[in-house]
Amino acid sequence: MLLLGLTGSIATGKSTVSTLLSRPPYSLPVVDADLIARQVVEPGTAGYNAIVRYFLPSTPDLLLPEAGPAGRPLNRPALGRRVFGQGAERERDRKILNGIVHPAVRKEMYKQMVYAYLRGHWAVVLDVPLLFESGWERYCGTILVVGVGDPAIQIQRLRARDKHLTEEDARNRVLSQGDVREKAERCLRRGPERGVVVWNDGDKGTLERDIERVMEGVRRGSPRWWSALLWVCPPLAGIVGVVSWWRMRRVQLEWEAERKNNKAKL
Ligand SMILES: CC(C)(COP(=O)(O)OP(=O)(O)OC[C@H]1O[C@@H](n2cnc3c(N)ncnc32)[C@H](O)[C@@H]1O)[C@@H](O)C(=O)NCCC(=O)NCCS
Ligand SMILES: Nc1ncnc2c1ncn2[C@@H]1O[C@H](COP(=O)(O)OP(=O)(O)OP(=O)(O)O)[C@@H](O)[C@H]1O
């Protein structure tokens, strides 16, 4: 089974693409890291308790006023204001929040991937906004980056979708994610079929056609007979997975070494 990583930057169109891939003619299962990240911080979970312990003393509006059966849910925009944006304090808090949420997300993602494999799917989409930052890159046979070249379009789409965000909130969120062009370059380094990029500056029809084109290439690299063979022979699937992980780890380490060198030269 192919692990098809889907990533990009905030409001570049990842969810739009994952919806396309979940419907015919693709009908692929989607493991949605953002959705799981919400579920693992619902009141009563270990994640929720850890966030409340760390952030409540310094964030008076951390919890919403209306309590559900398991307690008062997190006020996500308030927590977002604490962790998004630039500056040492925000970066530290973002790290602490990630340290609470990410391990719980990983565990649930593994579960959903195994379930998709057992159901015999030829590929599963891993919709992970922070795919490169969180190390998931190594596990993915192919990565699809959805980017928007013009940040003004990105901010405008973000504000049109999330009406509660001010211009400054939207700009902070876009800036805290880094440059999507860098993610695109990093993705293409993996080689054809292992890394593909779709630019979503046009309309939704154009996006749909571009996805159709790239998915034809992805399917060619992972034909039906090959997926069937991996499914009937789990040890072979394991070996192929380890070899792919090793190769993609090399690409990742080379990229990181190059970045370090470039920084040292400046
Ligand atoms: C801070 C929180 C509560 C804000 O919630 P809110 O509903 O307002 O925003 P939402 O979750 O939709 O995120 C908006 C955008 O920011 C991105 N984002 C989320 N967390 C982070 C982060 N730690 N660093 C950078 N970008 C992030 C999302 O992927 C999305 O593109 C929430 O984003 C969160 O819990 N983040 C930490 C967990 C995380 O890293 N999630 C990403 C997938 S594992
Ligand atoms: N090509 C397009 N033309 C116009 N609007 C678009 C296009 N692609 C996506 N959108 C809209 O832009 C908004 C952001 O898209 P989407 O939610 O898919 O992005 P995302 O990358 O998943 O966002 P996030 O990182 O915040 O989860 C949505 O309201 C979506 O309908």
XYZ file of C-alpha atoms and ligand atoms in Angstrom:
341
model
C 0.000 0.000 0.000
C 1.342 3.396 -1.004
C 1.539 6.055 1.722
C 0.642 9.212 -0.176
C 1.620 12.225 1.936
C -0.450 15.355 1.303
C 0.878 18.651 2.582
C 1.269 22.345 1.813
C 0.770 25.452 3.845
C -2.211 26.999 5.602
C -5.227 27.475 3.285
C -3.363 26.339 0.175
C -6.056 23.724 -0.568
C -5.008 20.500 1.230
C -8.537 19.731 2.464
C -9.990 20.510 -0.959
C -7.543 18.014 -2.499
C -8.095 15.363 0.191
C -11.867 15.607 -0.445
C -11.224 15.093 -4.185
C -9.034 12.049 -3.451
C -11.608 10.525 -1.087
C -14.280 10.578 -3.835
C -14.592 8.578 -7.077
C -12.700 7.901 -9.247
C -9.978 7.748 -6.535
C -12.005 6.711 -3.434
C -8.918 6.636 -1.215
C -9.050 6.535 2.594
C -7.745 9.745 4.174
C -5.903 9.917 7.483
C -6.460 13.526 8.526
C -3.848 14.698 11.064
C -5.708 17.972 11.779
C -8.938 16.132 12.567
C -7.100 13.670 14.801
C -5.276 16.606 16.439
C -8.725 17.947 17.441
C -9.949 14.598 18.743
C -6.932 14.017 20.987
C -7.493 17.319 22.856
C -11.200 16.906 23.535
C -12.192 17.362 27.189
C -11.324 14.321 29.265
C -8.360 13.197 27.128
C -4.759 13.110 28.423
C -3.842 15.778 25.820
C -6.543 18.140 27.073
C -5.408 17.740 30.691
C -1.765 18.474 29.793
C -2.709 21.619 27.803
C -4.887 22.938 30.609
C -2.126 22.307 33.161
C 0.486 24.238 31.159
C -1.468 27.000 29.410
C -4.389 27.862 31.740
C -2.381 29.785 34.381
C -1.127 32.230 31.708
C -4.164 32.141 29.332
C -7.343 33.128 31.205
C -9.566 32.621 28.106
C -8.154 29.143 27.344
C -11.512 27.385 27.918
C -14.911 28.063 26.356
C -17.666 29.038 28.815
C -20.161 26.263 27.904
C -19.214 22.945 29.487
C -19.966 19.638 27.728
C -20.350 16.295 29.529
C -16.554 15.923 29.952
C -15.745 19.565 30.754
C -15.192 22.945 29.039
C -13.694 22.573 25.535
C -10.521 24.432 24.516
C -10.921 27.926 23.085
C -8.872 27.152 19.965
C -8.524 30.732 18.633
C -7.178 31.806 22.070
C -4.659 28.954 22.105
C -3.791 29.781 18.475
C -2.956 33.377 19.509
C -0.561 31.980 22.128
C 1.332 29.701 19.746
C 1.177 31.168 16.221
C 3.389 33.990 15.020
C 7.038 34.826 15.509
C 9.160 35.506 18.584
C 10.976 33.262 21.081
C 8.045 32.946 23.500
C 5.554 31.898 20.844
C 8.023 29.455 19.361
C 8.619 27.887 22.780
C 4.889 27.568 23.467
C 4.329 26.089 20.000
C 6.987 23.463 20.756
C 5.328 22.616 24.065
C 1.904 22.295 22.420
C 3.372 20.126 19.633
C 5.084 17.950 22.265
C 1.687 17.258 23.830
C -0.377 16.803 20.674
C 1.962 15.104 18.164
C 2.696 11.793 19.981
C -1.048 11.199 20.489
C -1.717 12.041 16.817
C 1.004 9.633 15.634
C -0.463 6.714 17.587
C -3.927 7.231 16.064
C -2.464 7.638 12.558
C -0.654 4.272 12.780
C -3.945 2.639 13.760
C -5.829 4.122 10.794
C -3.039 3.176 8.338
C -3.064 -0.466 9.440
C -6.858 -0.502 9.056
C -6.598 0.867 5.480
C -3.982 -1.807 4.629
C -6.163 -4.597 6.011
C -9.060 -3.384 3.841
C -6.841 -3.825 0.769
C -6.572 -0.193 -0.461
C -3.788 0.443 -3.000
C -2.948 3.772 -1.300
C -3.842 5.810 1.754
C -3.679 9.612 1.855
C -1.821 11.052 4.855
C -3.120 14.609 5.131
C -0.430 16.101 7.397
C 0.049 19.894 7.294
C 3.415 19.611 9.086
C 4.620 16.556 7.134
C 8.221 17.724 6.617
C 8.547 19.325 10.059
C 7.272 16.264 11.936
C 9.411 13.600 10.189
C 6.528 11.835 8.372
C 8.291 12.497 5.086
C 10.412 9.333 5.437
C 7.388 7.068 5.661
C 5.681 8.360 2.519
C 6.265 6.580 -0.810
C 5.015 9.687 -2.608
C 4.428 13.251 -1.377
C 2.003 15.684 -2.971
C 2.534 19.350 -2.051
C -0.360 21.744 -2.703
C 0.963 25.288 -2.843
C -0.254 28.802 -3.562
C 2.410 31.018 -5.153
C 0.849 34.320 -4.106
C 0.552 34.808 -0.283
C -2.161 37.468 -0.843
C -4.447 34.759 -2.353
C -3.624 32.497 0.594
C -4.551 35.190 3.169
C -7.712 36.122 1.266
C -8.901 32.452 1.114
C -8.051 31.945 4.782
C -10.069 34.994 5.837
C -12.979 34.077 3.563
C -13.134 30.627 5.183
C -12.361 31.539 8.838
C -14.394 34.710 9.313
C -13.267 35.187 12.936
C -9.654 35.873 11.868
C -8.426 39.446 11.586
C -5.980 40.422 8.839
C -3.179 40.232 11.452
C -4.278 36.772 12.729
C -4.335 35.482 9.145
C -0.930 36.955 8.341
C 0.589 35.465 11.555
C -0.739 32.022 10.689
C 0.606 32.191 7.154
C 4.035 33.404 8.397
C 4.331 30.731 11.125
C 4.191 28.010 8.463
C 7.303 28.960 6.468
C 7.529 29.354 2.724
C 5.517 26.797 0.752
C 7.935 27.192 -2.184
C 10.615 25.620 -0.010
C 8.330 22.654 0.705
C 7.703 22.325 -3.040
C 11.435 22.307 -3.788
C 12.066 19.777 -1.043
C 9.300 17.564 -2.411
C 10.668 17.606 -5.976
C 14.099 16.543 -4.651
C 12.600 13.102 -3.986
C 12.469 12.453 -7.716
C 9.635 11.947 -10.214
C 6.610 9.988 -8.886
C 8.003 10.240 -5.334
C 7.423 13.968 -5.109
C 4.770 15.983 -6.983
C 3.669 19.608 -6.670
C 0.363 21.226 -7.631
C 0.051 25.026 -7.661
C -3.444 26.110 -6.622
C -3.539 29.792 -7.611
C -6.244 29.205 -10.224
C -9.872 28.113 -9.898
C -11.156 24.813 -8.481
C -11.711 23.315 -11.963
C -8.025 23.812 -12.780
C -7.090 22.215 -9.464
C -9.267 19.182 -10.233
C -7.646 18.711 -13.658
C -4.132 19.060 -12.199
C -4.915 16.436 -9.561
C -6.201 14.088 -12.265
C -2.936 14.526 -14.171
C -0.635 13.931 -11.187
C -2.670 10.959 -9.935
C -2.277 9.243 -13.309
C 1.503 9.421 -12.769
C 1.238 8.211 -9.165
C -0.912 5.244 -10.262
C 1.605 4.332 -12.976
C 4.320 4.155 -10.295
C 2.164 1.878 -8.130
C 0.178 -0.395 -10.474
C -2.689 -2.654 -9.390
C -0.721 -5.933 -9.629
C 2.013 -4.491 -7.388
C -0.463 -3.360 -4.683
C -2.139 -6.803 -4.807
C 1.228 -8.543 -4.405
C 2.090 -6.400 -1.375
C -1.290 -7.133 0.143
C -1.056 -10.924 -0.159
C 2.562 -10.921 1.019
C 2.916 -8.721 4.158
C 6.653 -9.593 4.637
C 7.335 -8.203 1.117
C 5.303 -5.088 2.017
C 7.505 -4.755 5.131
C 10.762 -5.041 3.137
C 9.574 -2.562 0.487
C 8.527 -0.189 3.277
C 11.947 -0.353 4.953
C 13.829 0.181 1.648
C 11.631 3.179 0.788
C 12.047 4.583 4.324
C 15.846 4.248 4.000
C 15.995 5.981 0.614
C 13.721 8.810 1.687
C 15.706 9.229 4.928
C 18.815 9.777 2.776
C 17.034 12.463 0.736
C 15.877 14.113 3.975
C 19.355 14.078 5.557
C 20.963 15.446 2.370
C 18.419 18.286 2.302
C 19.032 19.136 5.963
C 22.840 19.063 5.528
C 22.573 21.355 2.503
C 20.387 23.804 4.457
C 22.905 23.826 7.326
C 25.768 24.532 4.889
C 23.845 27.358 3.237
C 23.074 28.921 6.639
C 26.744 28.625 7.692
C 27.820 30.426 4.476
C 25.556 33.425 5.219
C -3.259 26.021 18.137
C -4.568 25.381 17.737
C -5.370 24.983 18.966
C -5.371 26.419 16.904
O -6.575 25.826 16.476
P -7.475 26.454 15.282
O -8.695 25.599 15.215
O -7.680 27.910 15.535
O -6.617 26.313 13.973
P -6.310 24.982 13.135
O -6.051 23.835 14.043
O -7.367 24.834 12.097
O -4.933 25.319 12.425
C -4.856 26.293 11.418
C -3.656 26.038 10.573
O -2.465 26.092 11.345
C -1.742 24.876 11.201
N -1.089 24.510 12.456
C -1.665 23.904 13.493
N -0.800 23.716 14.474
C 0.379 24.219 14.050
C 1.665 24.315 14.631
N 1.904 23.814 15.829
N 2.643 24.937 13.918
C 2.399 25.444 12.697
N 1.179 25.360 12.094
C 0.200 24.755 12.748
C -2.814 23.858 10.825
O -2.253 22.794 10.169
C -3.667 24.666 9.934
O -3.082 24.749 8.664
C -4.316 24.095 16.883
O -3.831 24.428 15.632
C -3.368 23.075 17.565
O -3.743 22.395 18.487
N -2.118 22.972 17.055
C -1.123 22.053 17.590
C -1.266 20.681 17.007
C -0.769 20.571 15.593
O 0.424 20.681 15.333
N -1.673 20.327 14.652
C -1.306 20.169 13.262
C -1.477 18.774 12.757
S -0.765 17.480 13.733
N -8.699 26.884 -6.409
C -9.460 27.473 -5.507
N -10.215 28.541 -5.819
C -10.976 29.177 -4.896
N -11.058 28.810 -3.600
C -10.327 27.748 -3.223
C -9.496 27.024 -4.138
N -8.890 26.025 -3.470
C -9.334 26.104 -2.191
N -10.182 27.131 -2.055
C -10.850 27.573 -0.812
O -9.836 28.087 0.039
C -10.102 27.740 1.394
C -8.876 26.983 1.925
O -8.806 25.717 1.266
P -8.610 24.397 2.133
O -9.475 24.429 3.342
O -8.736 23.249 1.204
O -7.087 24.616 2.537
P -6.193 23.830 3.597
O -4.831 23.843 3.026
O -6.787 22.503 3.906
O -6.312 24.790 4.844
P -5.778 24.584 6.379
O -4.304 24.485 6.315
O -6.172 25.838 7.067
O -6.447 23.371 6.912
C -11.376 26.915 1.404
O -12.449 27.762 1.731
C -11.495 26.427 -0.038
O -12.833 26.209 -0.439
